Amino acid sequence: MNILVCLKQILDPEIPARDFRIDAAKRLAEQGSANLVTNIFCENALETALQFRERIGGAKITVLSYGQPSAEDSLRKALAMKADQAALVTNDGNNNPDSLTNARVLAAAIRKLGTFDLVMTGREAGDWGAGQTGALIAEELGLPCVSFVDTIESVNGKLRLKRQTDTGWEVLEAVPPVVVTITNDEHNVPRIPKVRDVMMSYRQPLTKWTLEDLGIDVSEARAGNTYYEVAELFIPQKETACEFVTGDTLDEKVEAFARRIVEVTGAM
Amino acid sequence: MNDVLICLFSSAGFDKAAQGLAGAGRRLADELGGQLRAVILGSEAESLALEIARVSDAVTVADQAELAEYQPETCLNALVELCGEALEARAVLLANDTYSQEIAPRLAYRLGGSAVGDGVEVSARGEHLRVSRQVYGGKAQAVIELKRRPAVVWLRARSFAPPAHRETPGAITRAALDIKPDERTRIVERKRETGGEARLEEARVIVSGGRGIGGPEPFETELKPLAELLGAQMAASRAACDAGWVPPTWQIGQTGKKVTPDLYLAIAITGASQHMAGISEAKTIAAINTDPDAPIFKHSRFGIVADYRQVVPLLREKLAALQK
Ligand SMILES: Cc1cc2nc3c(=O)[nH]c(=O)nc-3n(C[C@H](O)[C@H](O)[C@H](O)COP(=O)(O)OP(=O)(O)OC[C@H]3O[C@@H](n4cnc5c(N)ncnc54)[C@H](O)[C@@H]3O)c2cc1C
């Protein structure tokens, strides 16, 4: 079984709102003192792949990223988590390419890397949250796609994919090759690699390509905006003045809190 | 052509999402000077078709046996045919349910269009459509310009107002489709989570718990009785879902449910931007948290700084007394 997992490096999405700034002209967030991290859903995808490999007793896992040179760190961390090999396509163009550009570049790199039974992405990235890359990779590769998967098993040559829905969950059977997008669940919380393994990972080979290596329309990929473009970016002001309930004792405060609840919910 | 097409699945009926989707479609079609057409996929679509016909110009129902229940590849193929051949639409709008999100980008790809999701506003700007959406985990708002036609957009449908009825309802026709079932993937099991959280999006009052709740038991013993008193649905932050304390269907936020209650009571939830992204349309947010600096208070109309383990039992008593 050959598995490919796409990883995106993003600005740490957990920085508090008060430290978040944007560059309105570039229509991008400013990095400031925030770290760059691997998108959590991509790590959930890698964790799901690692567990699947353990369950079926062997598979080759390749990790792939399209991004700035710093995205190498995300790939090294993935190697430390015990992915087998890694490839980076360096983006020297639009730093926030549209979803179709990302999918085209990744699909071209996937074709160059070989044939895969399972191509995995996160359901969306924690920065722009477009939620399209996996689905568009499927289209580029002519494969079916299943979204919001949290568990993968293998039964009689078919894949059994458990996925989350609005109202519960579903199980799908899929004949590989297939693209799946992964969502979080209590079972695929990413493992933390050992510090030693992270250090060792920097000695492992890592394939590096430029857009020119992929045989795609490079100028279109660099522009990265023929599918959509960010026309405006701003930080909405939406703070509310919170009324902290008052009282001499907790009992009085809770009483006041209860009254406020009854006010907004009306007669119950 | 300036027509707008809306795509719906019959299974959810004419719920708040279907109404909002129809409303968004109607207003966009009016803005563009085109017609509003609807495509409904799935079995037992009659009542939904009648409702949608009252607010649109034409409704096509695709209820063939192969489409009775959603299957990703087969439904996508059918939608491509319906959207591609039936008309050259300017925009195709969908709601933000699991199935719509799953196929919208692929539908755009096959129609040669551009997709964007989680839209809260859609409007025309010259040749292009522009869609507003939250980005960076709800910390910023972006306006995305779609470069290709048709623009395929999945919307936070429940945030849009329903449309007015038209004098003459649109015609309802059954789609003539040559369906080729695609067996490469197949849904073989469907499970509804019990406990009523299926209606979370329609709930008027929501009692929600976070990591500070500390385990699964207090959701049962403390929050549930409170929710029952308030006639509320229960929900949670991602941290509480990831811990396995409550089902993933309870998750509110950027990657969970987007809800619109009159009251959202956040208990032991920090109020991370990704969580707030799911409750930006809540009328009133109230919070119980031990940390006076928790961001949740910046979004709350009222709050109490205290341990929920002391507050909640008292609160139940007080509410019960006030309800008498
Ligand atoms: C890409 C991405 C997507 C995400 N999507 C979502 C999403 O959809 N939904 C979501 O919720 N999160 C989401 N998150 C996670 C989000 O960033 C936060 O990590 C998460 O919401 C934190 O949950 P919490 O507030 O329950 O936990 P914590 O941040 O741990 O907060 C616990 C709170 O409980 C309070 N507390 C502790 N004990 C008590 C007590 N006894 N009484 C009262 N208060 C107490 C603490 O003061 C604290 O404020 C996402 C993150 C990323 C990166």
XYZ file of C-alpha atoms and ligand atoms in Angstrom:
645
model
C 0.000 0.000 0.000
C 1.374 3.371 -1.062
C 0.059 6.352 0.869
C 0.657 10.021 0.188
C -0.148 12.708 2.750
C -0.168 16.407 1.834
C 1.009 18.824 4.533
C 0.592 22.587 4.648
C 2.671 24.853 6.817
C 0.674 27.765 8.208
C 0.871 30.634 10.648
C 0.063 29.292 14.115
C -3.746 29.526 14.166
C -3.854 29.475 17.959
C -2.253 32.885 18.481
C -4.659 35.056 20.447
C -6.803 37.493 18.513
C -5.181 40.473 20.253
C -1.795 39.559 18.696
C -3.201 39.041 15.221
C -2.371 41.683 12.564
C -2.858 41.820 8.849
C -1.067 43.486 5.990
C -4.088 44.912 4.187
C -2.083 45.782 1.059
C -0.683 42.261 0.681
C -3.974 40.823 1.879
C -2.147 38.440 4.198
C -1.612 38.030 7.929
C 1.599 39.411 9.340
C 3.746 36.764 10.911
C 4.895 38.962 13.792
C 6.181 36.780 16.595
C 3.912 33.859 15.681
C 5.389 30.472 14.813
C 4.871 28.552 11.618
C 3.267 25.175 12.291
C 1.880 22.252 10.337
C -1.838 22.624 9.766
C -3.534 20.508 12.435
C -5.814 18.667 9.985
C -2.764 17.676 7.917
C -1.230 16.267 11.080
C -4.497 14.466 11.818
C -4.185 13.031 8.287
C -0.633 11.871 8.892
C -1.619 10.363 12.241
C -4.526 8.527 10.572
C -2.099 7.211 7.932
C 0.423 6.086 10.556
C -2.244 4.210 12.495
C -3.538 2.642 9.290
C -0.027 1.474 8.476
C 0.294 -0.069 11.942
C -3.076 -1.789 11.556
C -2.347 -3.372 8.181
C 1.228 -4.206 9.134
C 3.132 -2.119 6.630
C 2.714 0.563 4.001
C 4.890 3.283 2.578
C 3.971 6.806 3.603
C 5.195 9.764 1.557
C 4.636 13.321 2.749
C 4.439 16.224 0.325
C 4.222 19.967 0.769
C 3.937 22.969 -1.529
C 5.101 26.089 0.263
C 7.869 28.407 1.324
C 11.329 26.917 1.992
C 10.419 26.893 5.706
C 7.815 24.190 4.948
C 10.764 21.823 5.074
C 10.339 21.921 8.875
C 6.814 20.486 8.573
C 8.159 17.676 6.411
C 11.059 16.985 8.790
C 8.636 16.755 11.675
C 6.553 14.293 9.619
C 9.663 12.186 9.029
C 10.280 12.274 12.768
C 6.706 11.010 13.227
C 7.907 8.146 10.999
C 6.725 8.982 7.520
C 9.017 7.127 5.072
C 9.935 9.842 2.622
C 9.303 13.518 1.962
C 9.132 15.946 -0.947
C 8.906 19.723 -1.012
C 7.833 21.868 -3.933
C 9.099 25.354 -3.227
C 6.709 28.193 -3.930
C 8.557 31.233 -5.264
C 5.395 32.958 -6.441
C 2.110 34.080 -4.878
C 2.397 33.292 -1.194
C -1.330 32.599 -0.922
C -2.218 30.761 -4.119
C -5.845 29.840 -4.805
C -7.080 26.303 -4.129
C -6.877 25.194 -7.749
C -3.242 26.253 -8.021
C -2.389 24.329 -4.861
C -4.187 21.268 -6.194
C -2.529 21.495 -9.625
C 0.948 21.760 -8.147
C 0.368 18.990 -5.620
C -1.242 16.696 -8.205
C 1.680 17.207 -10.586
C 4.122 16.378 -7.802
C 2.081 13.315 -6.834
C 2.240 12.031 -10.431
C 5.977 12.572 -10.432
C 6.370 10.715 -7.140
C 4.662 7.569 -8.411
C 1.327 5.845 -8.011
C -0.593 5.878 -4.754
C -3.488 3.857 -3.390
C -4.440 6.555 -0.957
C -3.918 10.306 -1.199
C -4.730 12.191 1.980
C -5.148 15.853 2.885
C -6.575 17.719 5.842
C -10.219 18.757 5.498
C -9.086 22.396 5.393
C -6.200 24.552 6.519
C -6.287 26.593 9.692
C -5.306 29.805 7.903
C -7.568 30.324 4.894
C -9.875 27.391 5.559
C -10.859 27.021 1.910
C -11.522 23.295 2.251
C -10.983 22.536 -1.433
C -7.459 21.231 -1.959
C -8.230 17.542 -1.433
C -11.321 17.599 -3.626
C -9.523 19.428 -6.429
C -6.525 17.069 -6.257
C -9.028 14.243 -6.790
C -10.313 16.005 -9.904
C -6.799 16.649 -11.200
C -5.935 12.980 -10.737
C -9.307 11.669 -11.931
C -9.954 9.917 -8.618
C -12.994 9.687 -6.349
C -12.930 11.657 -3.112
C -14.374 11.136 0.349
C -14.320 14.005 2.849
C -14.326 14.352 6.653
C -12.872 10.875 7.241
C -11.472 10.062 10.693
C -10.640 6.333 10.474
C -9.329 4.099 7.691
C -9.370 0.322 7.647
C -8.706 -2.281 5.000
C -11.210 -5.077 4.357
C -10.893 -7.564 1.480
C -8.867 -5.247 -0.719
C -11.264 -2.384 -0.164
C -10.866 0.573 2.132
C -13.420 1.145 4.869
C -13.643 4.848 5.587
C -15.505 6.157 8.604
C -16.446 9.778 8.215
C -18.285 12.419 10.205
C -21.492 13.997 8.989
C -23.706 16.789 10.302
C -25.912 14.307 12.089
C -23.647 11.392 12.944
C -21.318 9.247 10.946
C -21.134 7.063 7.847
C -18.976 4.220 6.633
C -17.904 4.153 3.008
C -16.281 1.390 1.059
C -13.790 2.588 -1.499
C -11.797 0.835 -4.150
C -8.316 2.352 -4.209
C -6.950 4.628 -5.516
C -8.948 7.276 -3.713
C -8.446 10.729 -2.212
C -9.657 11.296 1.350
C -9.754 14.458 3.422
C -9.310 14.008 7.144
C -11.017 15.643 10.078
C -10.161 15.533 13.772
C -11.475 12.926 16.151
C -10.421 11.659 19.553
C -8.417 8.853 17.910
C -6.247 10.814 15.472
C -4.696 13.405 17.764
C -1.174 13.659 16.265
C 1.612 11.908 18.139
C 4.474 14.074 19.408
C 7.790 13.022 17.848
C 10.801 12.513 20.067
C 13.231 15.437 20.070
C 15.955 13.039 19.004
C 13.884 11.857 16.025
C 13.279 15.456 14.990
C 17.024 16.120 15.064
C 17.741 12.908 13.174
C 15.140 13.750 10.547
C 17.335 16.603 9.305
C 19.859 13.986 8.176
C 17.288 12.081 6.132
C 17.022 12.678 2.407
C 14.304 15.066 1.255
C 13.344 15.651 -2.370
C 13.200 19.307 -3.368
C 11.572 20.523 -6.527
C 10.813 23.882 -8.043
C 7.697 24.576 -10.091
C 9.827 24.154 -13.222
C 10.432 20.520 -12.342
C 6.750 19.643 -12.540
C 5.893 20.225 -16.183
C 2.991 22.560 -15.434
C 2.153 26.097 -16.554
C 4.663 27.822 -14.282
C 3.574 31.414 -14.848
C -0.028 30.540 -14.040
C 1.085 28.642 -10.941
C 3.222 31.591 -9.786
C 0.347 34.010 -10.298
C -1.882 31.591 -8.382
C -5.010 33.654 -8.964
C -6.916 32.413 -11.992
C -9.443 30.528 -9.850
C -10.047 33.151 -7.225
C -8.337 36.130 -5.705
C -8.524 37.816 -2.338
C -10.079 41.199 -3.051
C -10.173 42.462 0.534
C -8.944 41.405 3.937
C -9.804 43.102 7.212
C -10.251 42.492 10.920
C -13.868 42.983 11.916
C -14.483 44.866 15.129
C -17.002 42.915 17.124
C -16.285 43.214 20.821
C -19.245 43.353 23.142
C -19.247 45.077 26.507
C -19.707 42.228 28.936
C -21.811 42.864 31.986
C -20.252 40.898 34.837
C -23.103 40.137 37.200
C -22.717 41.706 40.609
C -23.608 40.685 44.117
C -22.047 40.324 47.537
C -22.170 36.553 47.480
C -21.967 33.904 44.788
C -25.620 33.183 45.478
C -26.551 36.760 44.589
C -24.404 36.730 41.479
C -25.936 33.509 40.229
C -29.392 34.878 40.976
C -28.611 37.901 38.786
C -27.179 35.606 36.109
C -30.328 33.481 36.163
C -32.500 36.585 35.772
C -30.518 37.711 32.741
C -30.956 34.258 31.193
C -34.687 34.381 31.712
C -34.780 37.859 30.129
C -33.161 36.733 26.881
C -34.890 33.399 26.592
C -38.303 34.906 27.360
C -41.061 33.033 29.116
C -40.075 29.387 29.102
C -27.058 34.004 -18.905
C -27.518 35.485 -15.464
C -29.420 32.657 -13.877
C -28.726 31.385 -10.408
C -29.069 27.730 -9.589
C -29.527 26.366 -6.083
C -28.823 22.715 -5.281
C -30.571 20.964 -2.415
C -30.812 17.475 -0.976
C -34.336 16.359 -0.200
C -33.446 14.574 3.035
C -33.301 17.706 5.217
C -36.590 19.095 3.877
C -37.442 22.800 3.845
C -35.385 23.565 6.938
C -33.767 26.860 7.897
C -30.801 26.054 5.635
C -33.005 25.399 2.597
C -34.931 28.607 3.288
C -31.762 30.654 3.667
C -30.288 29.131 0.518
C -33.446 29.961 -1.428
C -33.391 33.494 -0.019
C -29.765 34.028 -0.984
C -30.418 32.624 -4.450
C -33.511 34.749 -4.995
C -31.763 37.987 -4.044
C -28.702 37.211 -6.156
C -30.846 36.299 -9.165
C -32.757 39.573 -8.761
C -29.496 41.514 -8.498
C -28.200 39.871 -11.674
C -31.516 40.136 -13.495
C -31.664 36.378 -14.023
C -33.907 33.534 -13.028
C -33.699 31.416 -9.917
C -33.693 27.722 -10.683
C -33.469 24.858 -8.239
C -32.240 21.304 -8.460
C -33.358 18.854 -5.789
C -31.607 15.532 -5.377
C -33.040 12.592 -3.464
C -36.209 10.639 -2.843
C -39.466 11.966 -1.398
C -38.728 15.414 -2.740
C -42.347 16.459 -3.432
C -43.015 18.682 -0.434
C -39.635 20.385 -0.670
C -40.162 20.909 -4.412
C -43.526 22.576 -3.741
C -41.995 24.915 -1.171
C -39.070 25.821 -3.397
C -41.359 26.321 -6.411
C -43.186 29.058 -4.490
C -40.025 31.149 -4.357
C -38.251 30.217 -7.606
C -38.776 30.208 -11.362
C -38.213 26.522 -12.022
C -37.526 23.379 -10.037
C -35.958 20.190 -11.326
C -36.319 17.073 -9.206
C -33.839 14.240 -9.584
C -35.293 11.420 -7.493
C -34.131 8.456 -9.545
C -33.463 5.301 -7.536
C -29.691 5.743 -7.881
C -30.003 9.212 -6.334
C -32.523 8.341 -3.632
C -29.765 8.391 -1.048
C -26.606 10.440 -1.344
C -23.565 8.713 -2.834
C -20.680 11.104 -3.507
C -19.590 10.115 -7.011
C -23.026 9.331 -8.418
C -24.611 12.505 -7.046
C -21.724 14.598 -8.314
C -22.102 13.117 -11.803
C -25.814 13.848 -11.754
C -25.311 17.425 -10.566
C -22.699 18.084 -13.232
C -25.163 16.944 -15.861
C -28.021 18.966 -14.381
C -25.984 22.140 -13.967
C -24.038 21.752 -17.171
C -26.721 20.895 -19.652
C -29.819 22.452 -18.188
C -28.397 25.929 -18.309
C -25.297 27.994 -18.335
C -25.711 29.476 -14.895
C -23.851 32.457 -13.558
C -23.821 31.012 -10.076
C -24.531 27.704 -8.396
C -25.294 27.975 -4.677
C -25.328 25.211 -2.090
C -25.732 25.041 1.686
C -22.922 24.106 4.061
C -24.036 20.603 4.969
C -21.573 17.698 4.753
C -22.619 16.600 1.289
C -22.682 20.031 -0.295
C -19.243 20.849 1.084
C -17.922 17.546 -0.155
C -18.929 17.986 -3.775
C -19.023 21.752 -4.397
C -15.327 22.173 -5.355
C -15.503 19.186 -7.683
C -18.697 20.485 -9.242
C -16.955 23.797 -9.919
C -13.991 21.976 -11.434
C -16.126 19.965 -13.817
C -18.196 22.965 -14.850
C -15.027 24.966 -15.507
C -15.966 27.383 -12.735
C -14.531 28.587 -9.432
C -15.664 27.581 -5.974
C -15.492 29.160 -2.559
C -17.169 28.136 0.651
C -18.567 29.201 3.983
C -19.860 32.411 2.403
C -21.879 34.858 4.474
C -22.514 37.355 1.681
C -22.615 37.055 -2.117
C -22.806 39.872 -4.598
C -21.895 40.707 -8.179
C -19.025 43.005 -8.994
C -18.848 43.587 -12.734
C -18.159 40.266 -14.398
C -17.272 38.507 -11.175
C -19.007 37.313 -8.072
C -17.638 38.270 -4.700
C -18.106 36.263 -1.551
C -17.414 37.331 2.049
C -16.142 34.727 4.438
C -14.217 34.381 7.669
C -10.550 33.425 7.405
C -7.655 32.867 9.804
C -9.876 30.933 12.157
C -12.406 33.751 12.410
C -9.821 36.416 13.229
C -10.265 38.142 9.885
C -12.841 38.572 7.151
C -12.012 38.299 3.466
C -13.815 39.151 0.257
C -12.995 36.536 -2.371
C -13.437 37.298 -6.063
C -14.270 34.257 -8.168
C -12.578 34.382 -11.542
C -14.392 31.690 -13.475
C -17.958 30.988 -14.441
C -20.046 29.587 -12.946
C -19.274 30.687 -9.424
C -20.006 27.708 -7.191
C -20.541 28.855 -3.625
C -21.506 26.994 -0.499
C -23.060 29.301 2.024
C -23.664 29.509 5.726
C -27.207 29.077 4.576
C -28.883 29.544 7.943
C -27.517 33.078 8.196
C -29.519 34.220 5.165
C -33.100 35.478 5.345
C -35.758 33.359 3.603
C -37.294 34.686 0.359
C -40.796 36.041 -0.159
C -43.353 33.935 -2.015
C -43.933 34.730 -5.700
C -47.320 35.236 -7.296
C -46.967 32.325 -9.669
C -44.989 29.338 -8.536
C -42.241 27.985 -10.766
C -42.804 24.836 -12.777
C -41.655 21.538 -11.310
C -40.165 19.011 -13.698
C -38.532 15.662 -13.230
C -34.972 15.485 -14.508
C -34.314 13.302 -17.510
C -30.983 11.843 -16.564
C -28.811 9.073 -17.768
C -27.303 8.052 -14.455
C -24.194 5.973 -14.361
C -23.668 4.783 -10.809
C -20.027 5.087 -9.858
C -19.135 2.199 -7.564
C -15.614 3.268 -6.711
C -16.947 4.599 -3.425
C -20.145 3.616 -1.689
C -21.777 4.617 1.598
C -22.619 1.298 3.242
C -23.648 2.427 6.697
C -25.355 5.565 8.000
C -25.665 6.297 11.677
C -27.515 9.138 13.316
C -26.120 10.181 16.645
C -28.903 9.925 19.221
C -29.666 12.699 21.668
C -31.330 15.316 19.527
C -28.172 17.213 18.609
C -29.252 16.841 14.991
C -31.302 19.921 15.717
C -28.452 21.943 17.117
C -28.584 24.327 14.175
C -32.265 24.990 14.798
C -31.943 25.358 18.575
C -33.083 28.559 20.315
C -30.986 27.935 23.399
C -27.658 26.104 23.544
C -25.724 25.035 26.632
C -22.142 24.396 25.617
C -19.200 22.992 27.559
C -15.441 23.207 27.052
C -12.262 21.574 28.261
C -12.722 23.210 31.658
C -15.651 20.844 32.282
C -12.960 18.283 33.007
C -14.524 15.020 31.842
C -17.585 13.331 30.359
C -19.504 12.908 33.646
C -20.251 16.585 34.378
C -21.781 16.917 30.899
C -24.289 14.277 32.051
C -24.749 15.270 35.668
C -24.371 19.063 35.564
C -24.918 20.438 32.063
C -27.660 18.098 30.889
C -30.114 18.913 33.708
C -29.415 22.613 33.108
C -30.101 22.192 29.393
C -33.338 20.368 30.172
C -34.480 23.213 32.418
C -33.835 25.695 29.620
C -35.246 23.530 26.842
C -31.774 23.796 25.354
C -29.627 21.627 23.096
C -26.162 20.658 24.249
C -22.943 21.416 22.449
C -19.202 21.596 23.072
C -15.869 23.047 22.064
C -13.465 21.088 19.937
C -11.272 20.398 22.963
C -14.158 18.604 24.691
C -14.987 16.624 21.526
C -11.357 15.679 20.865
C -11.091 14.418 24.433
C -13.881 11.996 23.565
C -16.173 13.369 26.279
C -19.001 14.107 23.850
C -19.637 13.128 20.187
C -17.999 15.115 17.358
C -21.475 16.146 16.164
C -21.617 18.450 19.195
C -18.668 20.543 18.062
C -19.373 24.222 17.470
C -17.007 26.414 15.470
C -15.099 26.960 12.291
C -14.938 23.233 11.666
C -18.013 22.313 13.621
C -21.566 23.537 13.509
C -22.495 27.153 12.852
C -25.410 27.952 15.087
C -27.840 30.838 15.481
C -29.535 30.530 18.888
C -31.110 33.323 20.911
C -28.864 32.328 23.813
C -25.519 30.542 23.745
C -24.338 29.711 27.225
C -20.590 28.950 27.127
C -19.404 27.066 30.175
C -15.653 26.620 30.750
C -14.879 27.575 27.156
C -12.023 30.032 26.474
C -13.578 31.536 23.374
C -10.826 30.831 20.828
C -11.537 32.542 17.508
C -12.162 29.170 15.837
C -14.892 28.480 18.373
C -16.401 31.949 18.025
C -16.577 31.413 14.245
C -19.465 29.058 14.910
C -21.515 31.453 17.018
C -21.052 34.801 15.311
C -24.798 34.809 14.571
C -25.905 33.964 18.094
C -28.154 36.752 19.428
C -26.788 36.613 22.965
C -23.693 34.909 24.319
C -23.280 34.410 28.052
C -20.314 32.827 29.776
C -19.278 31.074 32.956
C -15.498 30.984 33.352
C -12.950 31.131 36.155
C -10.658 33.385 34.129
C -11.812 37.032 33.966
C -9.484 37.579 30.984
C -10.873 34.690 28.922
C -11.650 36.003 25.410
C -15.169 34.571 25.637
C -16.121 37.536 27.828
C -15.199 39.945 25.018
C -18.057 38.447 23.036
C -20.504 37.927 25.868
C -23.443 40.136 26.770
C -23.214 38.958 30.357
C -20.981 36.700 32.365
C -19.937 35.345 35.707
C -16.372 34.753 36.845
C -16.528 31.612 38.970
C -16.075 27.871 38.985
C -18.863 26.254 36.979
C -19.032 23.436 39.535
C -20.355 25.952 42.022
C -22.356 28.043 39.586
C -24.277 25.411 37.666
C -26.046 23.652 40.578
C -27.051 27.043 42.004
C -28.115 28.247 38.597
C -30.439 25.279 38.193
C -32.030 26.082 41.541
C -32.504 29.756 40.662
C -33.896 29.034 37.213
C -36.299 26.465 38.593
C -37.493 29.018 41.142
C -37.887 31.753 38.522
C -39.840 29.422 36.270
C -42.423 28.681 38.931
C -7.757 24.779 12.221
C -8.432 24.804 13.554
C -9.801 24.633 13.617
C -10.440 24.643 14.847
N -11.791 24.505 14.872
C -12.416 24.575 16.072
C -13.845 24.478 16.155
O -14.552 24.295 15.144
N -14.423 24.572 17.372
C -13.703 24.768 18.527
O -14.306 24.844 19.608
N -12.366 24.856 18.471
C -11.709 24.752 17.287
N -10.346 24.822 17.267
C -9.598 24.813 18.566
C -9.523 26.161 19.242
O -8.426 26.886 18.735
C -9.329 25.968 20.762
O -8.166 25.212 20.988
C -10.500 25.285 21.468
O -11.715 25.886 21.074
C -10.323 25.356 22.962
O -11.385 24.721 23.614
P -11.805 25.128 25.093
O -12.112 26.571 25.139
O -12.869 24.185 25.510
O -10.502 24.724 25.912
P -9.408 25.603 26.665
O -8.800 26.580 25.755
O -8.548 24.662 27.385
O -10.258 26.440 27.706
C -10.821 25.950 28.872
C -11.485 27.124 29.580
O -12.179 26.637 30.706
C -11.969 27.541 31.799
N -12.140 26.738 33.004
C -11.346 25.736 33.469
N -11.878 25.194 34.570
C -13.015 25.850 34.827
C -14.014 25.736 35.832
N -13.943 24.808 36.798
N -15.074 26.570 35.775
C -15.165 27.491 34.814
N -14.263 27.656 33.836
C -13.198 26.829 33.836
C -10.588 28.087 31.597
O -10.444 29.346 32.214
C -10.525 28.192 30.075
O -10.983 29.455 29.635
C -9.694 24.820 16.032
C -8.329 24.995 15.966
C -7.690 24.990 14.744
C -6.202 25.186 14.707
